[in-house]
Structures are given as structure tokens and as C-alpha cells.
CSV table of C-alpha atoms and ligand atoms in Angstrom, one decimal:
chain,number,residue,atom,x,y,z
A,29,UNK,CA,0.0,0.0,0.0
A,30,UNK,CA,1.2,3.4,-0.9
A,31,UNK,CA,0.4,6.1,1.7
A,32,UNK,CA,1.3,8.9,-0.8
A,33,UNK,CA,-1.9,8.0,-2.7
A,34,UNK,CA,-4.1,9.6,0.0
A,35,UNK,CA,-3.8,12.5,2.3
A,36,UNK,CA,-3.1,12.1,6.0
A,37,UNK,CA,-5.9,13.7,8.0
A,38,UNK,CA,-5.8,14.7,11.6
A,39,UNK,CA,-9.2,15.7,13.0
A,40,UNK,CA,-10.0,16.9,16.4
A,41,UNK,CA,-13.3,15.8,17.8
A,42,UNK,CA,-14.0,18.3,20.6
A,43,UNK,CA,-17.2,16.4,21.6
A,44,UNK,CA,-19.3,18.5,24.0
A,45,UNK,CA,-16.5,20.8,25.1
A,46,UNK,CA,-15.8,24.5,24.8
A,47,UNK,CA,-17.9,27.6,24.5
A,48,UNK,CA,-17.7,29.9,21.5
A,49,UNK,CA,-15.2,32.2,23.3
A,50,UNK,CA,-13.1,29.2,24.4
A,51,UNK,CA,-13.3,27.9,20.8
A,52,UNK,CA,-11.8,31.2,19.5
A,53,UNK,CA,-9.0,31.0,22.1
A,54,UNK,CA,-8.1,27.3,21.5
A,55,UNK,CA,-8.0,27.8,17.7
A,56,UNK,CA,-5.9,30.8,18.0
A,57,UNK,CA,-3.5,28.7,20.1
A,58,UNK,CA,-3.5,25.9,17.6
A,59,UNK,CA,-3.1,28.0,14.5
A,60,UNK,CA,0.6,28.9,14.7
A,61,UNK,CA,1.5,25.4,15.8
A,62,UNK,CA,0.1,23.7,12.8
A,63,UNK,CA,0.9,26.3,10.1
A,64,UNK,CA,3.5,24.0,8.5
A,65,UNK,CA,1.3,20.9,8.5
A,66,UNK,CA,1.7,18.5,5.6
A,67,UNK,CA,-1.5,16.8,6.4
A,68,UNK,CA,-5.1,18.0,6.5
A,69,UNK,CA,-6.1,19.5,9.8
A,70,UNK,CA,-9.7,19.6,10.9
A,71,UNK,CA,-11.5,20.7,14.1
A,72,UNK,CA,-14.9,19.2,14.7
A,73,UNK,CA,-16.7,21.5,17.2
A,74,UNK,CA,-20.1,21.6,18.8
A,75,UNK,CA,-22.8,23.2,16.7
A,76,UNK,CA,-22.9,26.5,18.7
A,77,UNK,CA,-19.1,26.9,18.2
A,78,UNK,CA,-19.2,26.6,14.4
A,79,UNK,CA,-19.4,30.3,13.7
A,80,UNK,CA,-16.6,31.1,16.1
A,81,UNK,CA,-14.5,28.3,14.6
A,82,UNK,CA,-15.1,29.4,11.0
A,83,UNK,CA,-14.1,33.0,12.0
A,84,UNK,CA,-11.0,31.9,13.9
A,85,UNK,CA,-9.8,29.6,11.2
A,86,UNK,CA,-10.4,32.0,8.3
A,87,UNK,CA,-7.3,32.3,6.1
A,88,UNK,CA,-5.6,29.4,8.0
A,89,UNK,CA,-5.0,25.8,7.0
A,90,UNK,CA,-7.4,24.5,9.6
A,91,UNK,CA,-10.8,23.2,8.4
A,92,UNK,CA,-14.0,23.1,10.4
A,93,UNK,CA,-16.4,20.2,10.9
A,94,UNK,CA,-19.5,19.4,12.8
A,95,UNK,CA,-20.1,16.3,14.9
A,96,UNK,CA,-23.4,15.2,13.4
A,97,UNK,CA,-26.2,16.2,11.1
A,98,UNK,CA,-29.7,15.1,10.4
A,99,UNK,CA,-30.7,13.2,7.3
A,100,UNK,CA,-33.7,15.4,6.3
A,101,UNK,CA,-33.1,18.8,4.8
A,102,UNK,CA,-35.6,20.5,7.1
A,103,UNK,CA,-38.8,19.8,9.0
A,104,UNK,CA,-40.3,18.9,12.4
A,105,UNK,CA,-37.1,17.5,14.0
A,106,UNK,CA,-36.8,19.6,17.2
A,107,UNK,CA,-33.2,20.0,18.2
A,108,UNK,CA,-31.7,18.7,15.0
A,109,UNK,CA,-29.4,20.4,12.5
A,110,UNK,CA,-29.5,19.6,8.8
A,111,UNK,CA,-26.6,19.1,6.3
A,112,UNK,CA,-27.7,22.1,4.1
A,113,UNK,CA,-27.6,24.3,7.2
A,114,UNK,CA,-24.0,23.3,7.9
A,115,UNK,CA,-23.0,23.7,4.2
A,116,UNK,CA,-24.6,27.1,4.0
A,117,UNK,CA,-22.5,28.3,7.0
A,118,UNK,CA,-19.3,27.2,5.2
A,119,UNK,CA,-18.7,24.1,7.3
A,120,UNK,CA,-16.7,21.6,5.3
A,121,UNK,CA,-16.8,18.3,7.2
A,122,UNK,CA,-19.1,16.4,9.5
A,123,UNK,CA,-18.5,13.3,11.7
A,124,UNK,CA,-21.2,10.7,11.1
A,125,UNK,CA,-21.8,7.6,13.2
A,126,UNK,CA,-19.5,8.3,16.1
A,127,UNK,CA,-19.9,5.5,18.7
A,128,UNK,CA,-21.2,8.0,21.3
A,129,UNK,CA,-24.0,8.8,18.9
A,130,UNK,CA,-24.6,5.1,18.3
A,131,UNK,CA,-24.5,4.2,22.0
A,132,UNK,CA,-26.3,7.2,23.6
A,133,UNK,CA,-28.5,8.5,20.9
A,134,UNK,CA,-29.9,5.5,19.1
A,135,UNK,CA,-27.8,5.9,15.9
A,136,UNK,CA,-28.0,2.7,13.8
A,137,UNK,CA,-26.1,1.6,10.7
A,138,UNK,CA,-29.2,2.5,8.7
A,139,UNK,CA,-29.4,6.1,10.1
A,140,UNK,CA,-25.6,6.4,9.7
A,141,UNK,CA,-26.2,5.6,6.0
A,142,UNK,CA,-29.0,8.1,5.7
A,143,UNK,CA,-26.9,10.9,7.3
A,144,UNK,CA,-23.9,10.0,5.2
A,145,UNK,CA,-26.0,10.4,2.0
A,146,UNK,CA,-27.6,13.6,3.2
A,147,UNK,CA,-24.2,15.1,4.1
A,148,UNK,CA,-22.6,14.2,0.8
A,149,UNK,CA,-25.6,15.5,-1.1
A,150,UNK,CA,-25.0,18.9,0.5
A,151,UNK,CA,-21.4,18.9,-0.4
A,152,UNK,CA,-20.0,18.1,3.0
A,153,UNK,CA,-17.1,15.8,3.5
A,154,UNK,CA,-17.9,12.9,5.8
A,155,UNK,CA,-15.8,11.4,8.6
A,156,UNK,CA,-17.5,8.1,8.9
A,157,UNK,CA,-16.9,6.2,12.2
A,158,UNK,CA,-16.9,2.5,12.6
A,159,UNK,CA,-15.6,0.3,15.4
A,160,UNK,CA,-16.3,-2.6,17.7
A,161,UNK,CA,-17.2,-3.0,21.4
A,162,UNK,CA,-14.8,-5.0,23.6
A,163,UNK,CA,-17.1,-8.0,23.6
A,164,UNK,CA,-17.1,-8.1,19.9
A,165,UNK,CA,-13.3,-8.0,19.7
A,166,UNK,CA,-13.1,-10.8,22.3
A,167,UNK,CA,-15.6,-12.7,20.2
A,168,UNK,CA,-13.2,-12.4,17.2
A,169,UNK,CA,-15.7,-10.6,14.9
A,170,UNK,CA,-14.0,-7.2,14.6
A,171,UNK,CA,-13.2,-7.4,10.9
A,172,UNK,CA,-16.6,-8.7,10.0
A,173,UNK,CA,-18.3,-6.1,12.1
A,174,UNK,CA,-16.5,-3.1,10.7
A,175,UNK,CA,-16.9,-4.5,7.2
A,176,UNK,CA,-20.6,-4.6,7.7
A,177,UNK,CA,-20.7,-1.2,9.3
A,178,UNK,CA,-18.7,0.2,6.4
A,179,UNK,CA,-20.9,-1.5,3.7
A,180,UNK,CA,-24.2,-0.3,5.2
A,181,UNK,CA,-22.9,3.2,5.8
A,182,UNK,CA,-21.7,3.5,2.2
A,183,UNK,CA,-24.8,2.0,0.5
A,184,UNK,CA,-25.8,4.3,-2.3
A,185,UNK,CA,-22.6,6.4,-2.1
A,186,UNK,CA,-21.2,6.8,-5.6
A,187,UNK,CA,-17.6,6.1,-6.5
A,188,UNK,CA,-17.3,9.9,-7.2
A,189,UNK,CA,-18.6,10.8,-3.8
A,190,UNK,CA,-16.4,8.2,-2.1
A,191,UNK,CA,-13.7,10.8,-2.6
A,192,UNK,CA,-15.5,12.9,0.0
A,193,UNK,CA,-15.5,10.2,2.6
A,194,UNK,CA,-12.8,9.6,5.3
A,195,UNK,CA,-13.3,6.5,7.4
A,196,UNK,CA,-12.4,6.5,11.0
A,197,UNK,CA,-11.7,3.2,12.8
A,198,UNK,CA,-12.5,3.8,16.4
A,199,UNK,CA,-12.6,0.7,18.7
A,200,UNK,CA,-15.2,1.7,21.3
A,201,UNK,CA,-13.1,0.2,24.1
A,202,UNK,CA,-10.3,2.6,23.3
A,203,UNK,CA,-12.3,5.8,23.2
A,204,UNK,CA,-11.7,8.1,26.2
A,205,UNK,CA,-10.3,5.2,28.2
A,206,UNK,CA,-6.6,5.7,27.8
A,207,UNK,CA,-6.5,2.1,26.3
A,208,UNK,CA,-5.1,2.6,22.9
A,209,UNK,CA,-5.2,-0.2,20.3
A,210,UNK,CA,-1.7,-1.3,19.6
A,211,UNK,CA,-0.3,0.0,16.3
A,212,UNK,CA,-0.7,-3.5,14.8
A,213,UNK,CA,-4.3,-3.9,16.0
A,214,UNK,CA,-5.1,-0.4,14.5
A,215,UNK,CA,-3.4,-1.2,11.2
A,216,UNK,CA,-5.0,-4.6,10.9
A,217,UNK,CA,-8.5,-3.2,11.1
A,218,UNK,CA,-7.7,-0.1,9.0
A,219,UNK,CA,-6.4,-2.6,6.4
A,220,UNK,CA,-9.6,-4.7,6.7
A,221,UNK,CA,-11.7,-1.5,6.1
A,222,UNK,CA,-9.6,-0.7,3.0
A,223,UNK,CA,-10.2,-4.2,1.7
A,224,UNK,CA,-13.9,-3.7,2.2
A,225,UNK,CA,-13.8,-0.5,0.2
A,226,UNK,CA,-11.8,-2.3,-2.5
A,227,UNK,CA,-14.6,-4.9,-2.6
A,228,UNK,CA,-17.2,-2.2,-3.1
A,229,UNK,CA,-15.3,0.3,-5.3
A,230,UNK,CA,-12.1,-1.4,-6.6
A,231,UNK,CA,-8.5,-1.2,-5.5
A,232,UNK,CA,-7.7,2.2,-6.9
A,233,UNK,CA,-10.5,3.8,-5.0
A,234,UNK,CA,-9.6,2.0,-1.9
A,235,UNK,CA,-6.0,3.1,-2.2
A,236,UNK,CA,-7.2,6.7,-2.3
A,237,UNK,CA,-9.4,6.6,0.8
A,238,UNK,CA,-8.0,8.0,4.0
A,239,UNK,CA,-8.6,5.6,7.0
A,240,UNK,CA,-8.0,7.2,10.4
A,241,UNK,CA,-7.5,5.5,13.7
A,242,UNK,CA,-9.2,7.0,16.8
A,243,UNK,CA,-9.3,6.0,20.4
A,244,UNK,CA,-6.9,7.5,22.9
A,245,UNK,CA,-4.5,8.7,20.3
A,246,UNK,CA,-2.2,11.2,21.9
A,247,UNK,CA,1.1,13.1,21.6
A,248,UNK,CA,3.0,10.1,23.0
A,249,UNK,CA,1.6,7.3,20.8
A,250,UNK,CA,0.7,9.1,17.6
A,251,UNK,CA,4.1,8.5,15.9
A,252,UNK,CA,3.9,4.8,16.2
A,253,UNK,CA,0.2,4.5,15.2
A,254,UNK,CA,0.7,6.9,12.2
A,255,UNK,CA,3.8,5.0,11.0
A,256,UNK,CA,1.6,2.0,10.1
A,257,UNK,CA,0.9,1.6,6.3
A,258,UNK,CA,-2.9,1.6,6.6
A,259,UNK,CA,-3.3,4.2,9.3
A,260,UNK,CA,-3.7,7.5,7.4
A,261,UNK,CA,-4.5,9.8,10.3
A,262,UNK,CA,-6.3,10.2,13.5
A,263,UNK,CA,-9.6,11.2,15.0
A,264,UNK,CA,-8.6,12.8,18.3
A,265,UNK,CA,-10.8,13.4,21.2
A,266,UNK,CA,-9.2,14.3,24.5
A,267,UNK,CA,-5.8,15.3,23.1
A,268,UNK,CA,-7.4,17.6,20.6
A,269,UNK,CA,-8.4,20.0,23.4
A,270,UNK,CA,-4.8,20.7,24.3
A,271,UNK,CA,-3.1,22.8,21.5
A,272,UNK,CA,0.4,21.5,22.0
A,273,UNK,CA,-0.7,17.8,22.1
A,274,UNK,CA,-2.9,18.3,19.0
A,275,UNK,CA,0.0,20.0,17.2
A,276,UNK,CA,2.4,17.2,18.1
A,277,UNK,CA,0.0,14.7,16.5
A,278,UNK,CA,-0.3,16.9,13.4
A,279,UNK,CA,3.5,17.0,13.2
A,280,UNK,CA,3.6,13.2,13.5
A,281,UNK,CA,1.2,12.9,10.6
A,282,UNK,CA,3.2,15.4,8.6
A,283,UNK,CA,6.2,13.1,8.3
B,1,PGA,P1,-10.4,10.0,22.5
B,1,PGA,O1,-11.7,10.1,21.6
B,1,PGA,O2,-9.2,10.4,21.7
B,1,PGA,O3,-10.7,10.9,23.7
B,1,PGA,O4,-10.3,8.5,22.9
B,1,PGA,C1,-11.6,9.8,20.2
B,1,PGA,C2,-13.0,9.9,19.6
B,1,PGA,O5,-14.0,9.6,20.3
B,1,PGA,O6,-13.1,10.4,18.4
């Protein structure tokens, strides 16, 4: 596999953290530290912080993403935000199917697919999350499970639109727990995801898709994880809230 065929992507997933004022401050801290990045740098912030993030990143190499979007364009969906609303603001990316959405907010493979299609239709780039629970890993079904999640999520996504999809492999047991997958474990599943994409779209398309690892990636372990042939970047939670840690990961991905 040739990593030069696809961009390295480091995305911060801020989750439910930071006010608009804190967003401006954190981005202003991150900006000078990542100015020389040779990878794509994205910050995925809460909905209410998107305006502040877009203002603070204006003219910089940092791109802005949301953490979810609804699959309908508009309507009676109290509390939801649609893909066209995000696109109209100038937001470029959206995380879809994060395990916290799946676990706490009833997200299913089918709604992940619907949201993915809606986001792509609005011109957003999608960071599509897949990953197994600990019991599933112990049962030995990780590869089958992420293949199935990937296939359902991508149902109806054209080969052309696949170029707007980044896949994030996030083992649920590694998220926010400090338990990182080993670099070999991460690579094995990222490789399995790429093989699934190859099955669906062919090898050339699969070689061009960026597959991130996420789950307690931090300044200390990023180098090793990102050196693996099929790990093309990271989706970073906790460590993305500290400018210097996030920048260290960006530097590791820029090598
Ligand atoms: P973490 O979160 O880096 O805090 O484990 C990753 C994620 O949930 O995207």
C-alpha cells in the first residue's frame, strides 16, 4: 500500500466541550503550531461553536467540521441540524456515526447511511466512524463487524462521492479510556476497512481513501500509530483539546 496516494488527516473531535469564546481561544492557540502541517487539519466542534471556529480559522490551514447532522433537509425535528444548514454556513466536514451517537442517541447503521448520503448531497465531506465493542473484539468478529458497518454506511454512495469520505476506525473500548489499540491492531482493522472499500469500489478507489484511527491517540503514541501503512491519520478526542498535544499529533502525521 502506498500512503502517498491519499492525504493524512488529523481531525479533532471536541465532543461536548468549549464555549464559543473558548473555541476562538483554542483555535488561536493551535493555528501557529500547525501552520506548516503537511496533512489535512480539521477541528470538529459543537454546533454552537461553528461560527466562532469558522471566523477563527479563516485564512488558515485548519478546516472546520460538525459532529453530526440530520438526514432530512428541514422539518419537524426539534433540536436537530441539517446538512444544508451546515453547508450554508461554510462548514466543510461532518462526523457521522460516532460510537457515542450510536451508544447514547440511538444511531444505527441505517441512520448512519441516511446521514452520510444527506451530508454528501449537501457537499460536506464525511468522517464516517466504525468500530467494535470490547465483547465483539473478544468474540473475534471485529473485521466482519467493521466491514458490515462500512458496507451499510456506504450503501448508495457513488464512486465519485467516495472521494468525499474519510473512514475513522474507532474501537469503542479505546475511546476516552486511555486504552489505545496497539499500532498493529489499529493497522489490521484499517487494512480490513480498506479491503472492504476495495470490494465495493475497486483497488484504486480503496488506495485513495484515508482511513483514520481514533481512540486515545495522543502526543506520545501518535508517531507509532501513524507510521503504520494503513493508518492515514487520526480522529482525536481528549488530546485535541490541548493545543500542544494536538499540534504534536499533526507533526507526527506530517512526516
Ligand atoms: P479519545 O476520543 O481520543 O478521547 O479517545 C476519540 C474519539 O472519540 O473520536
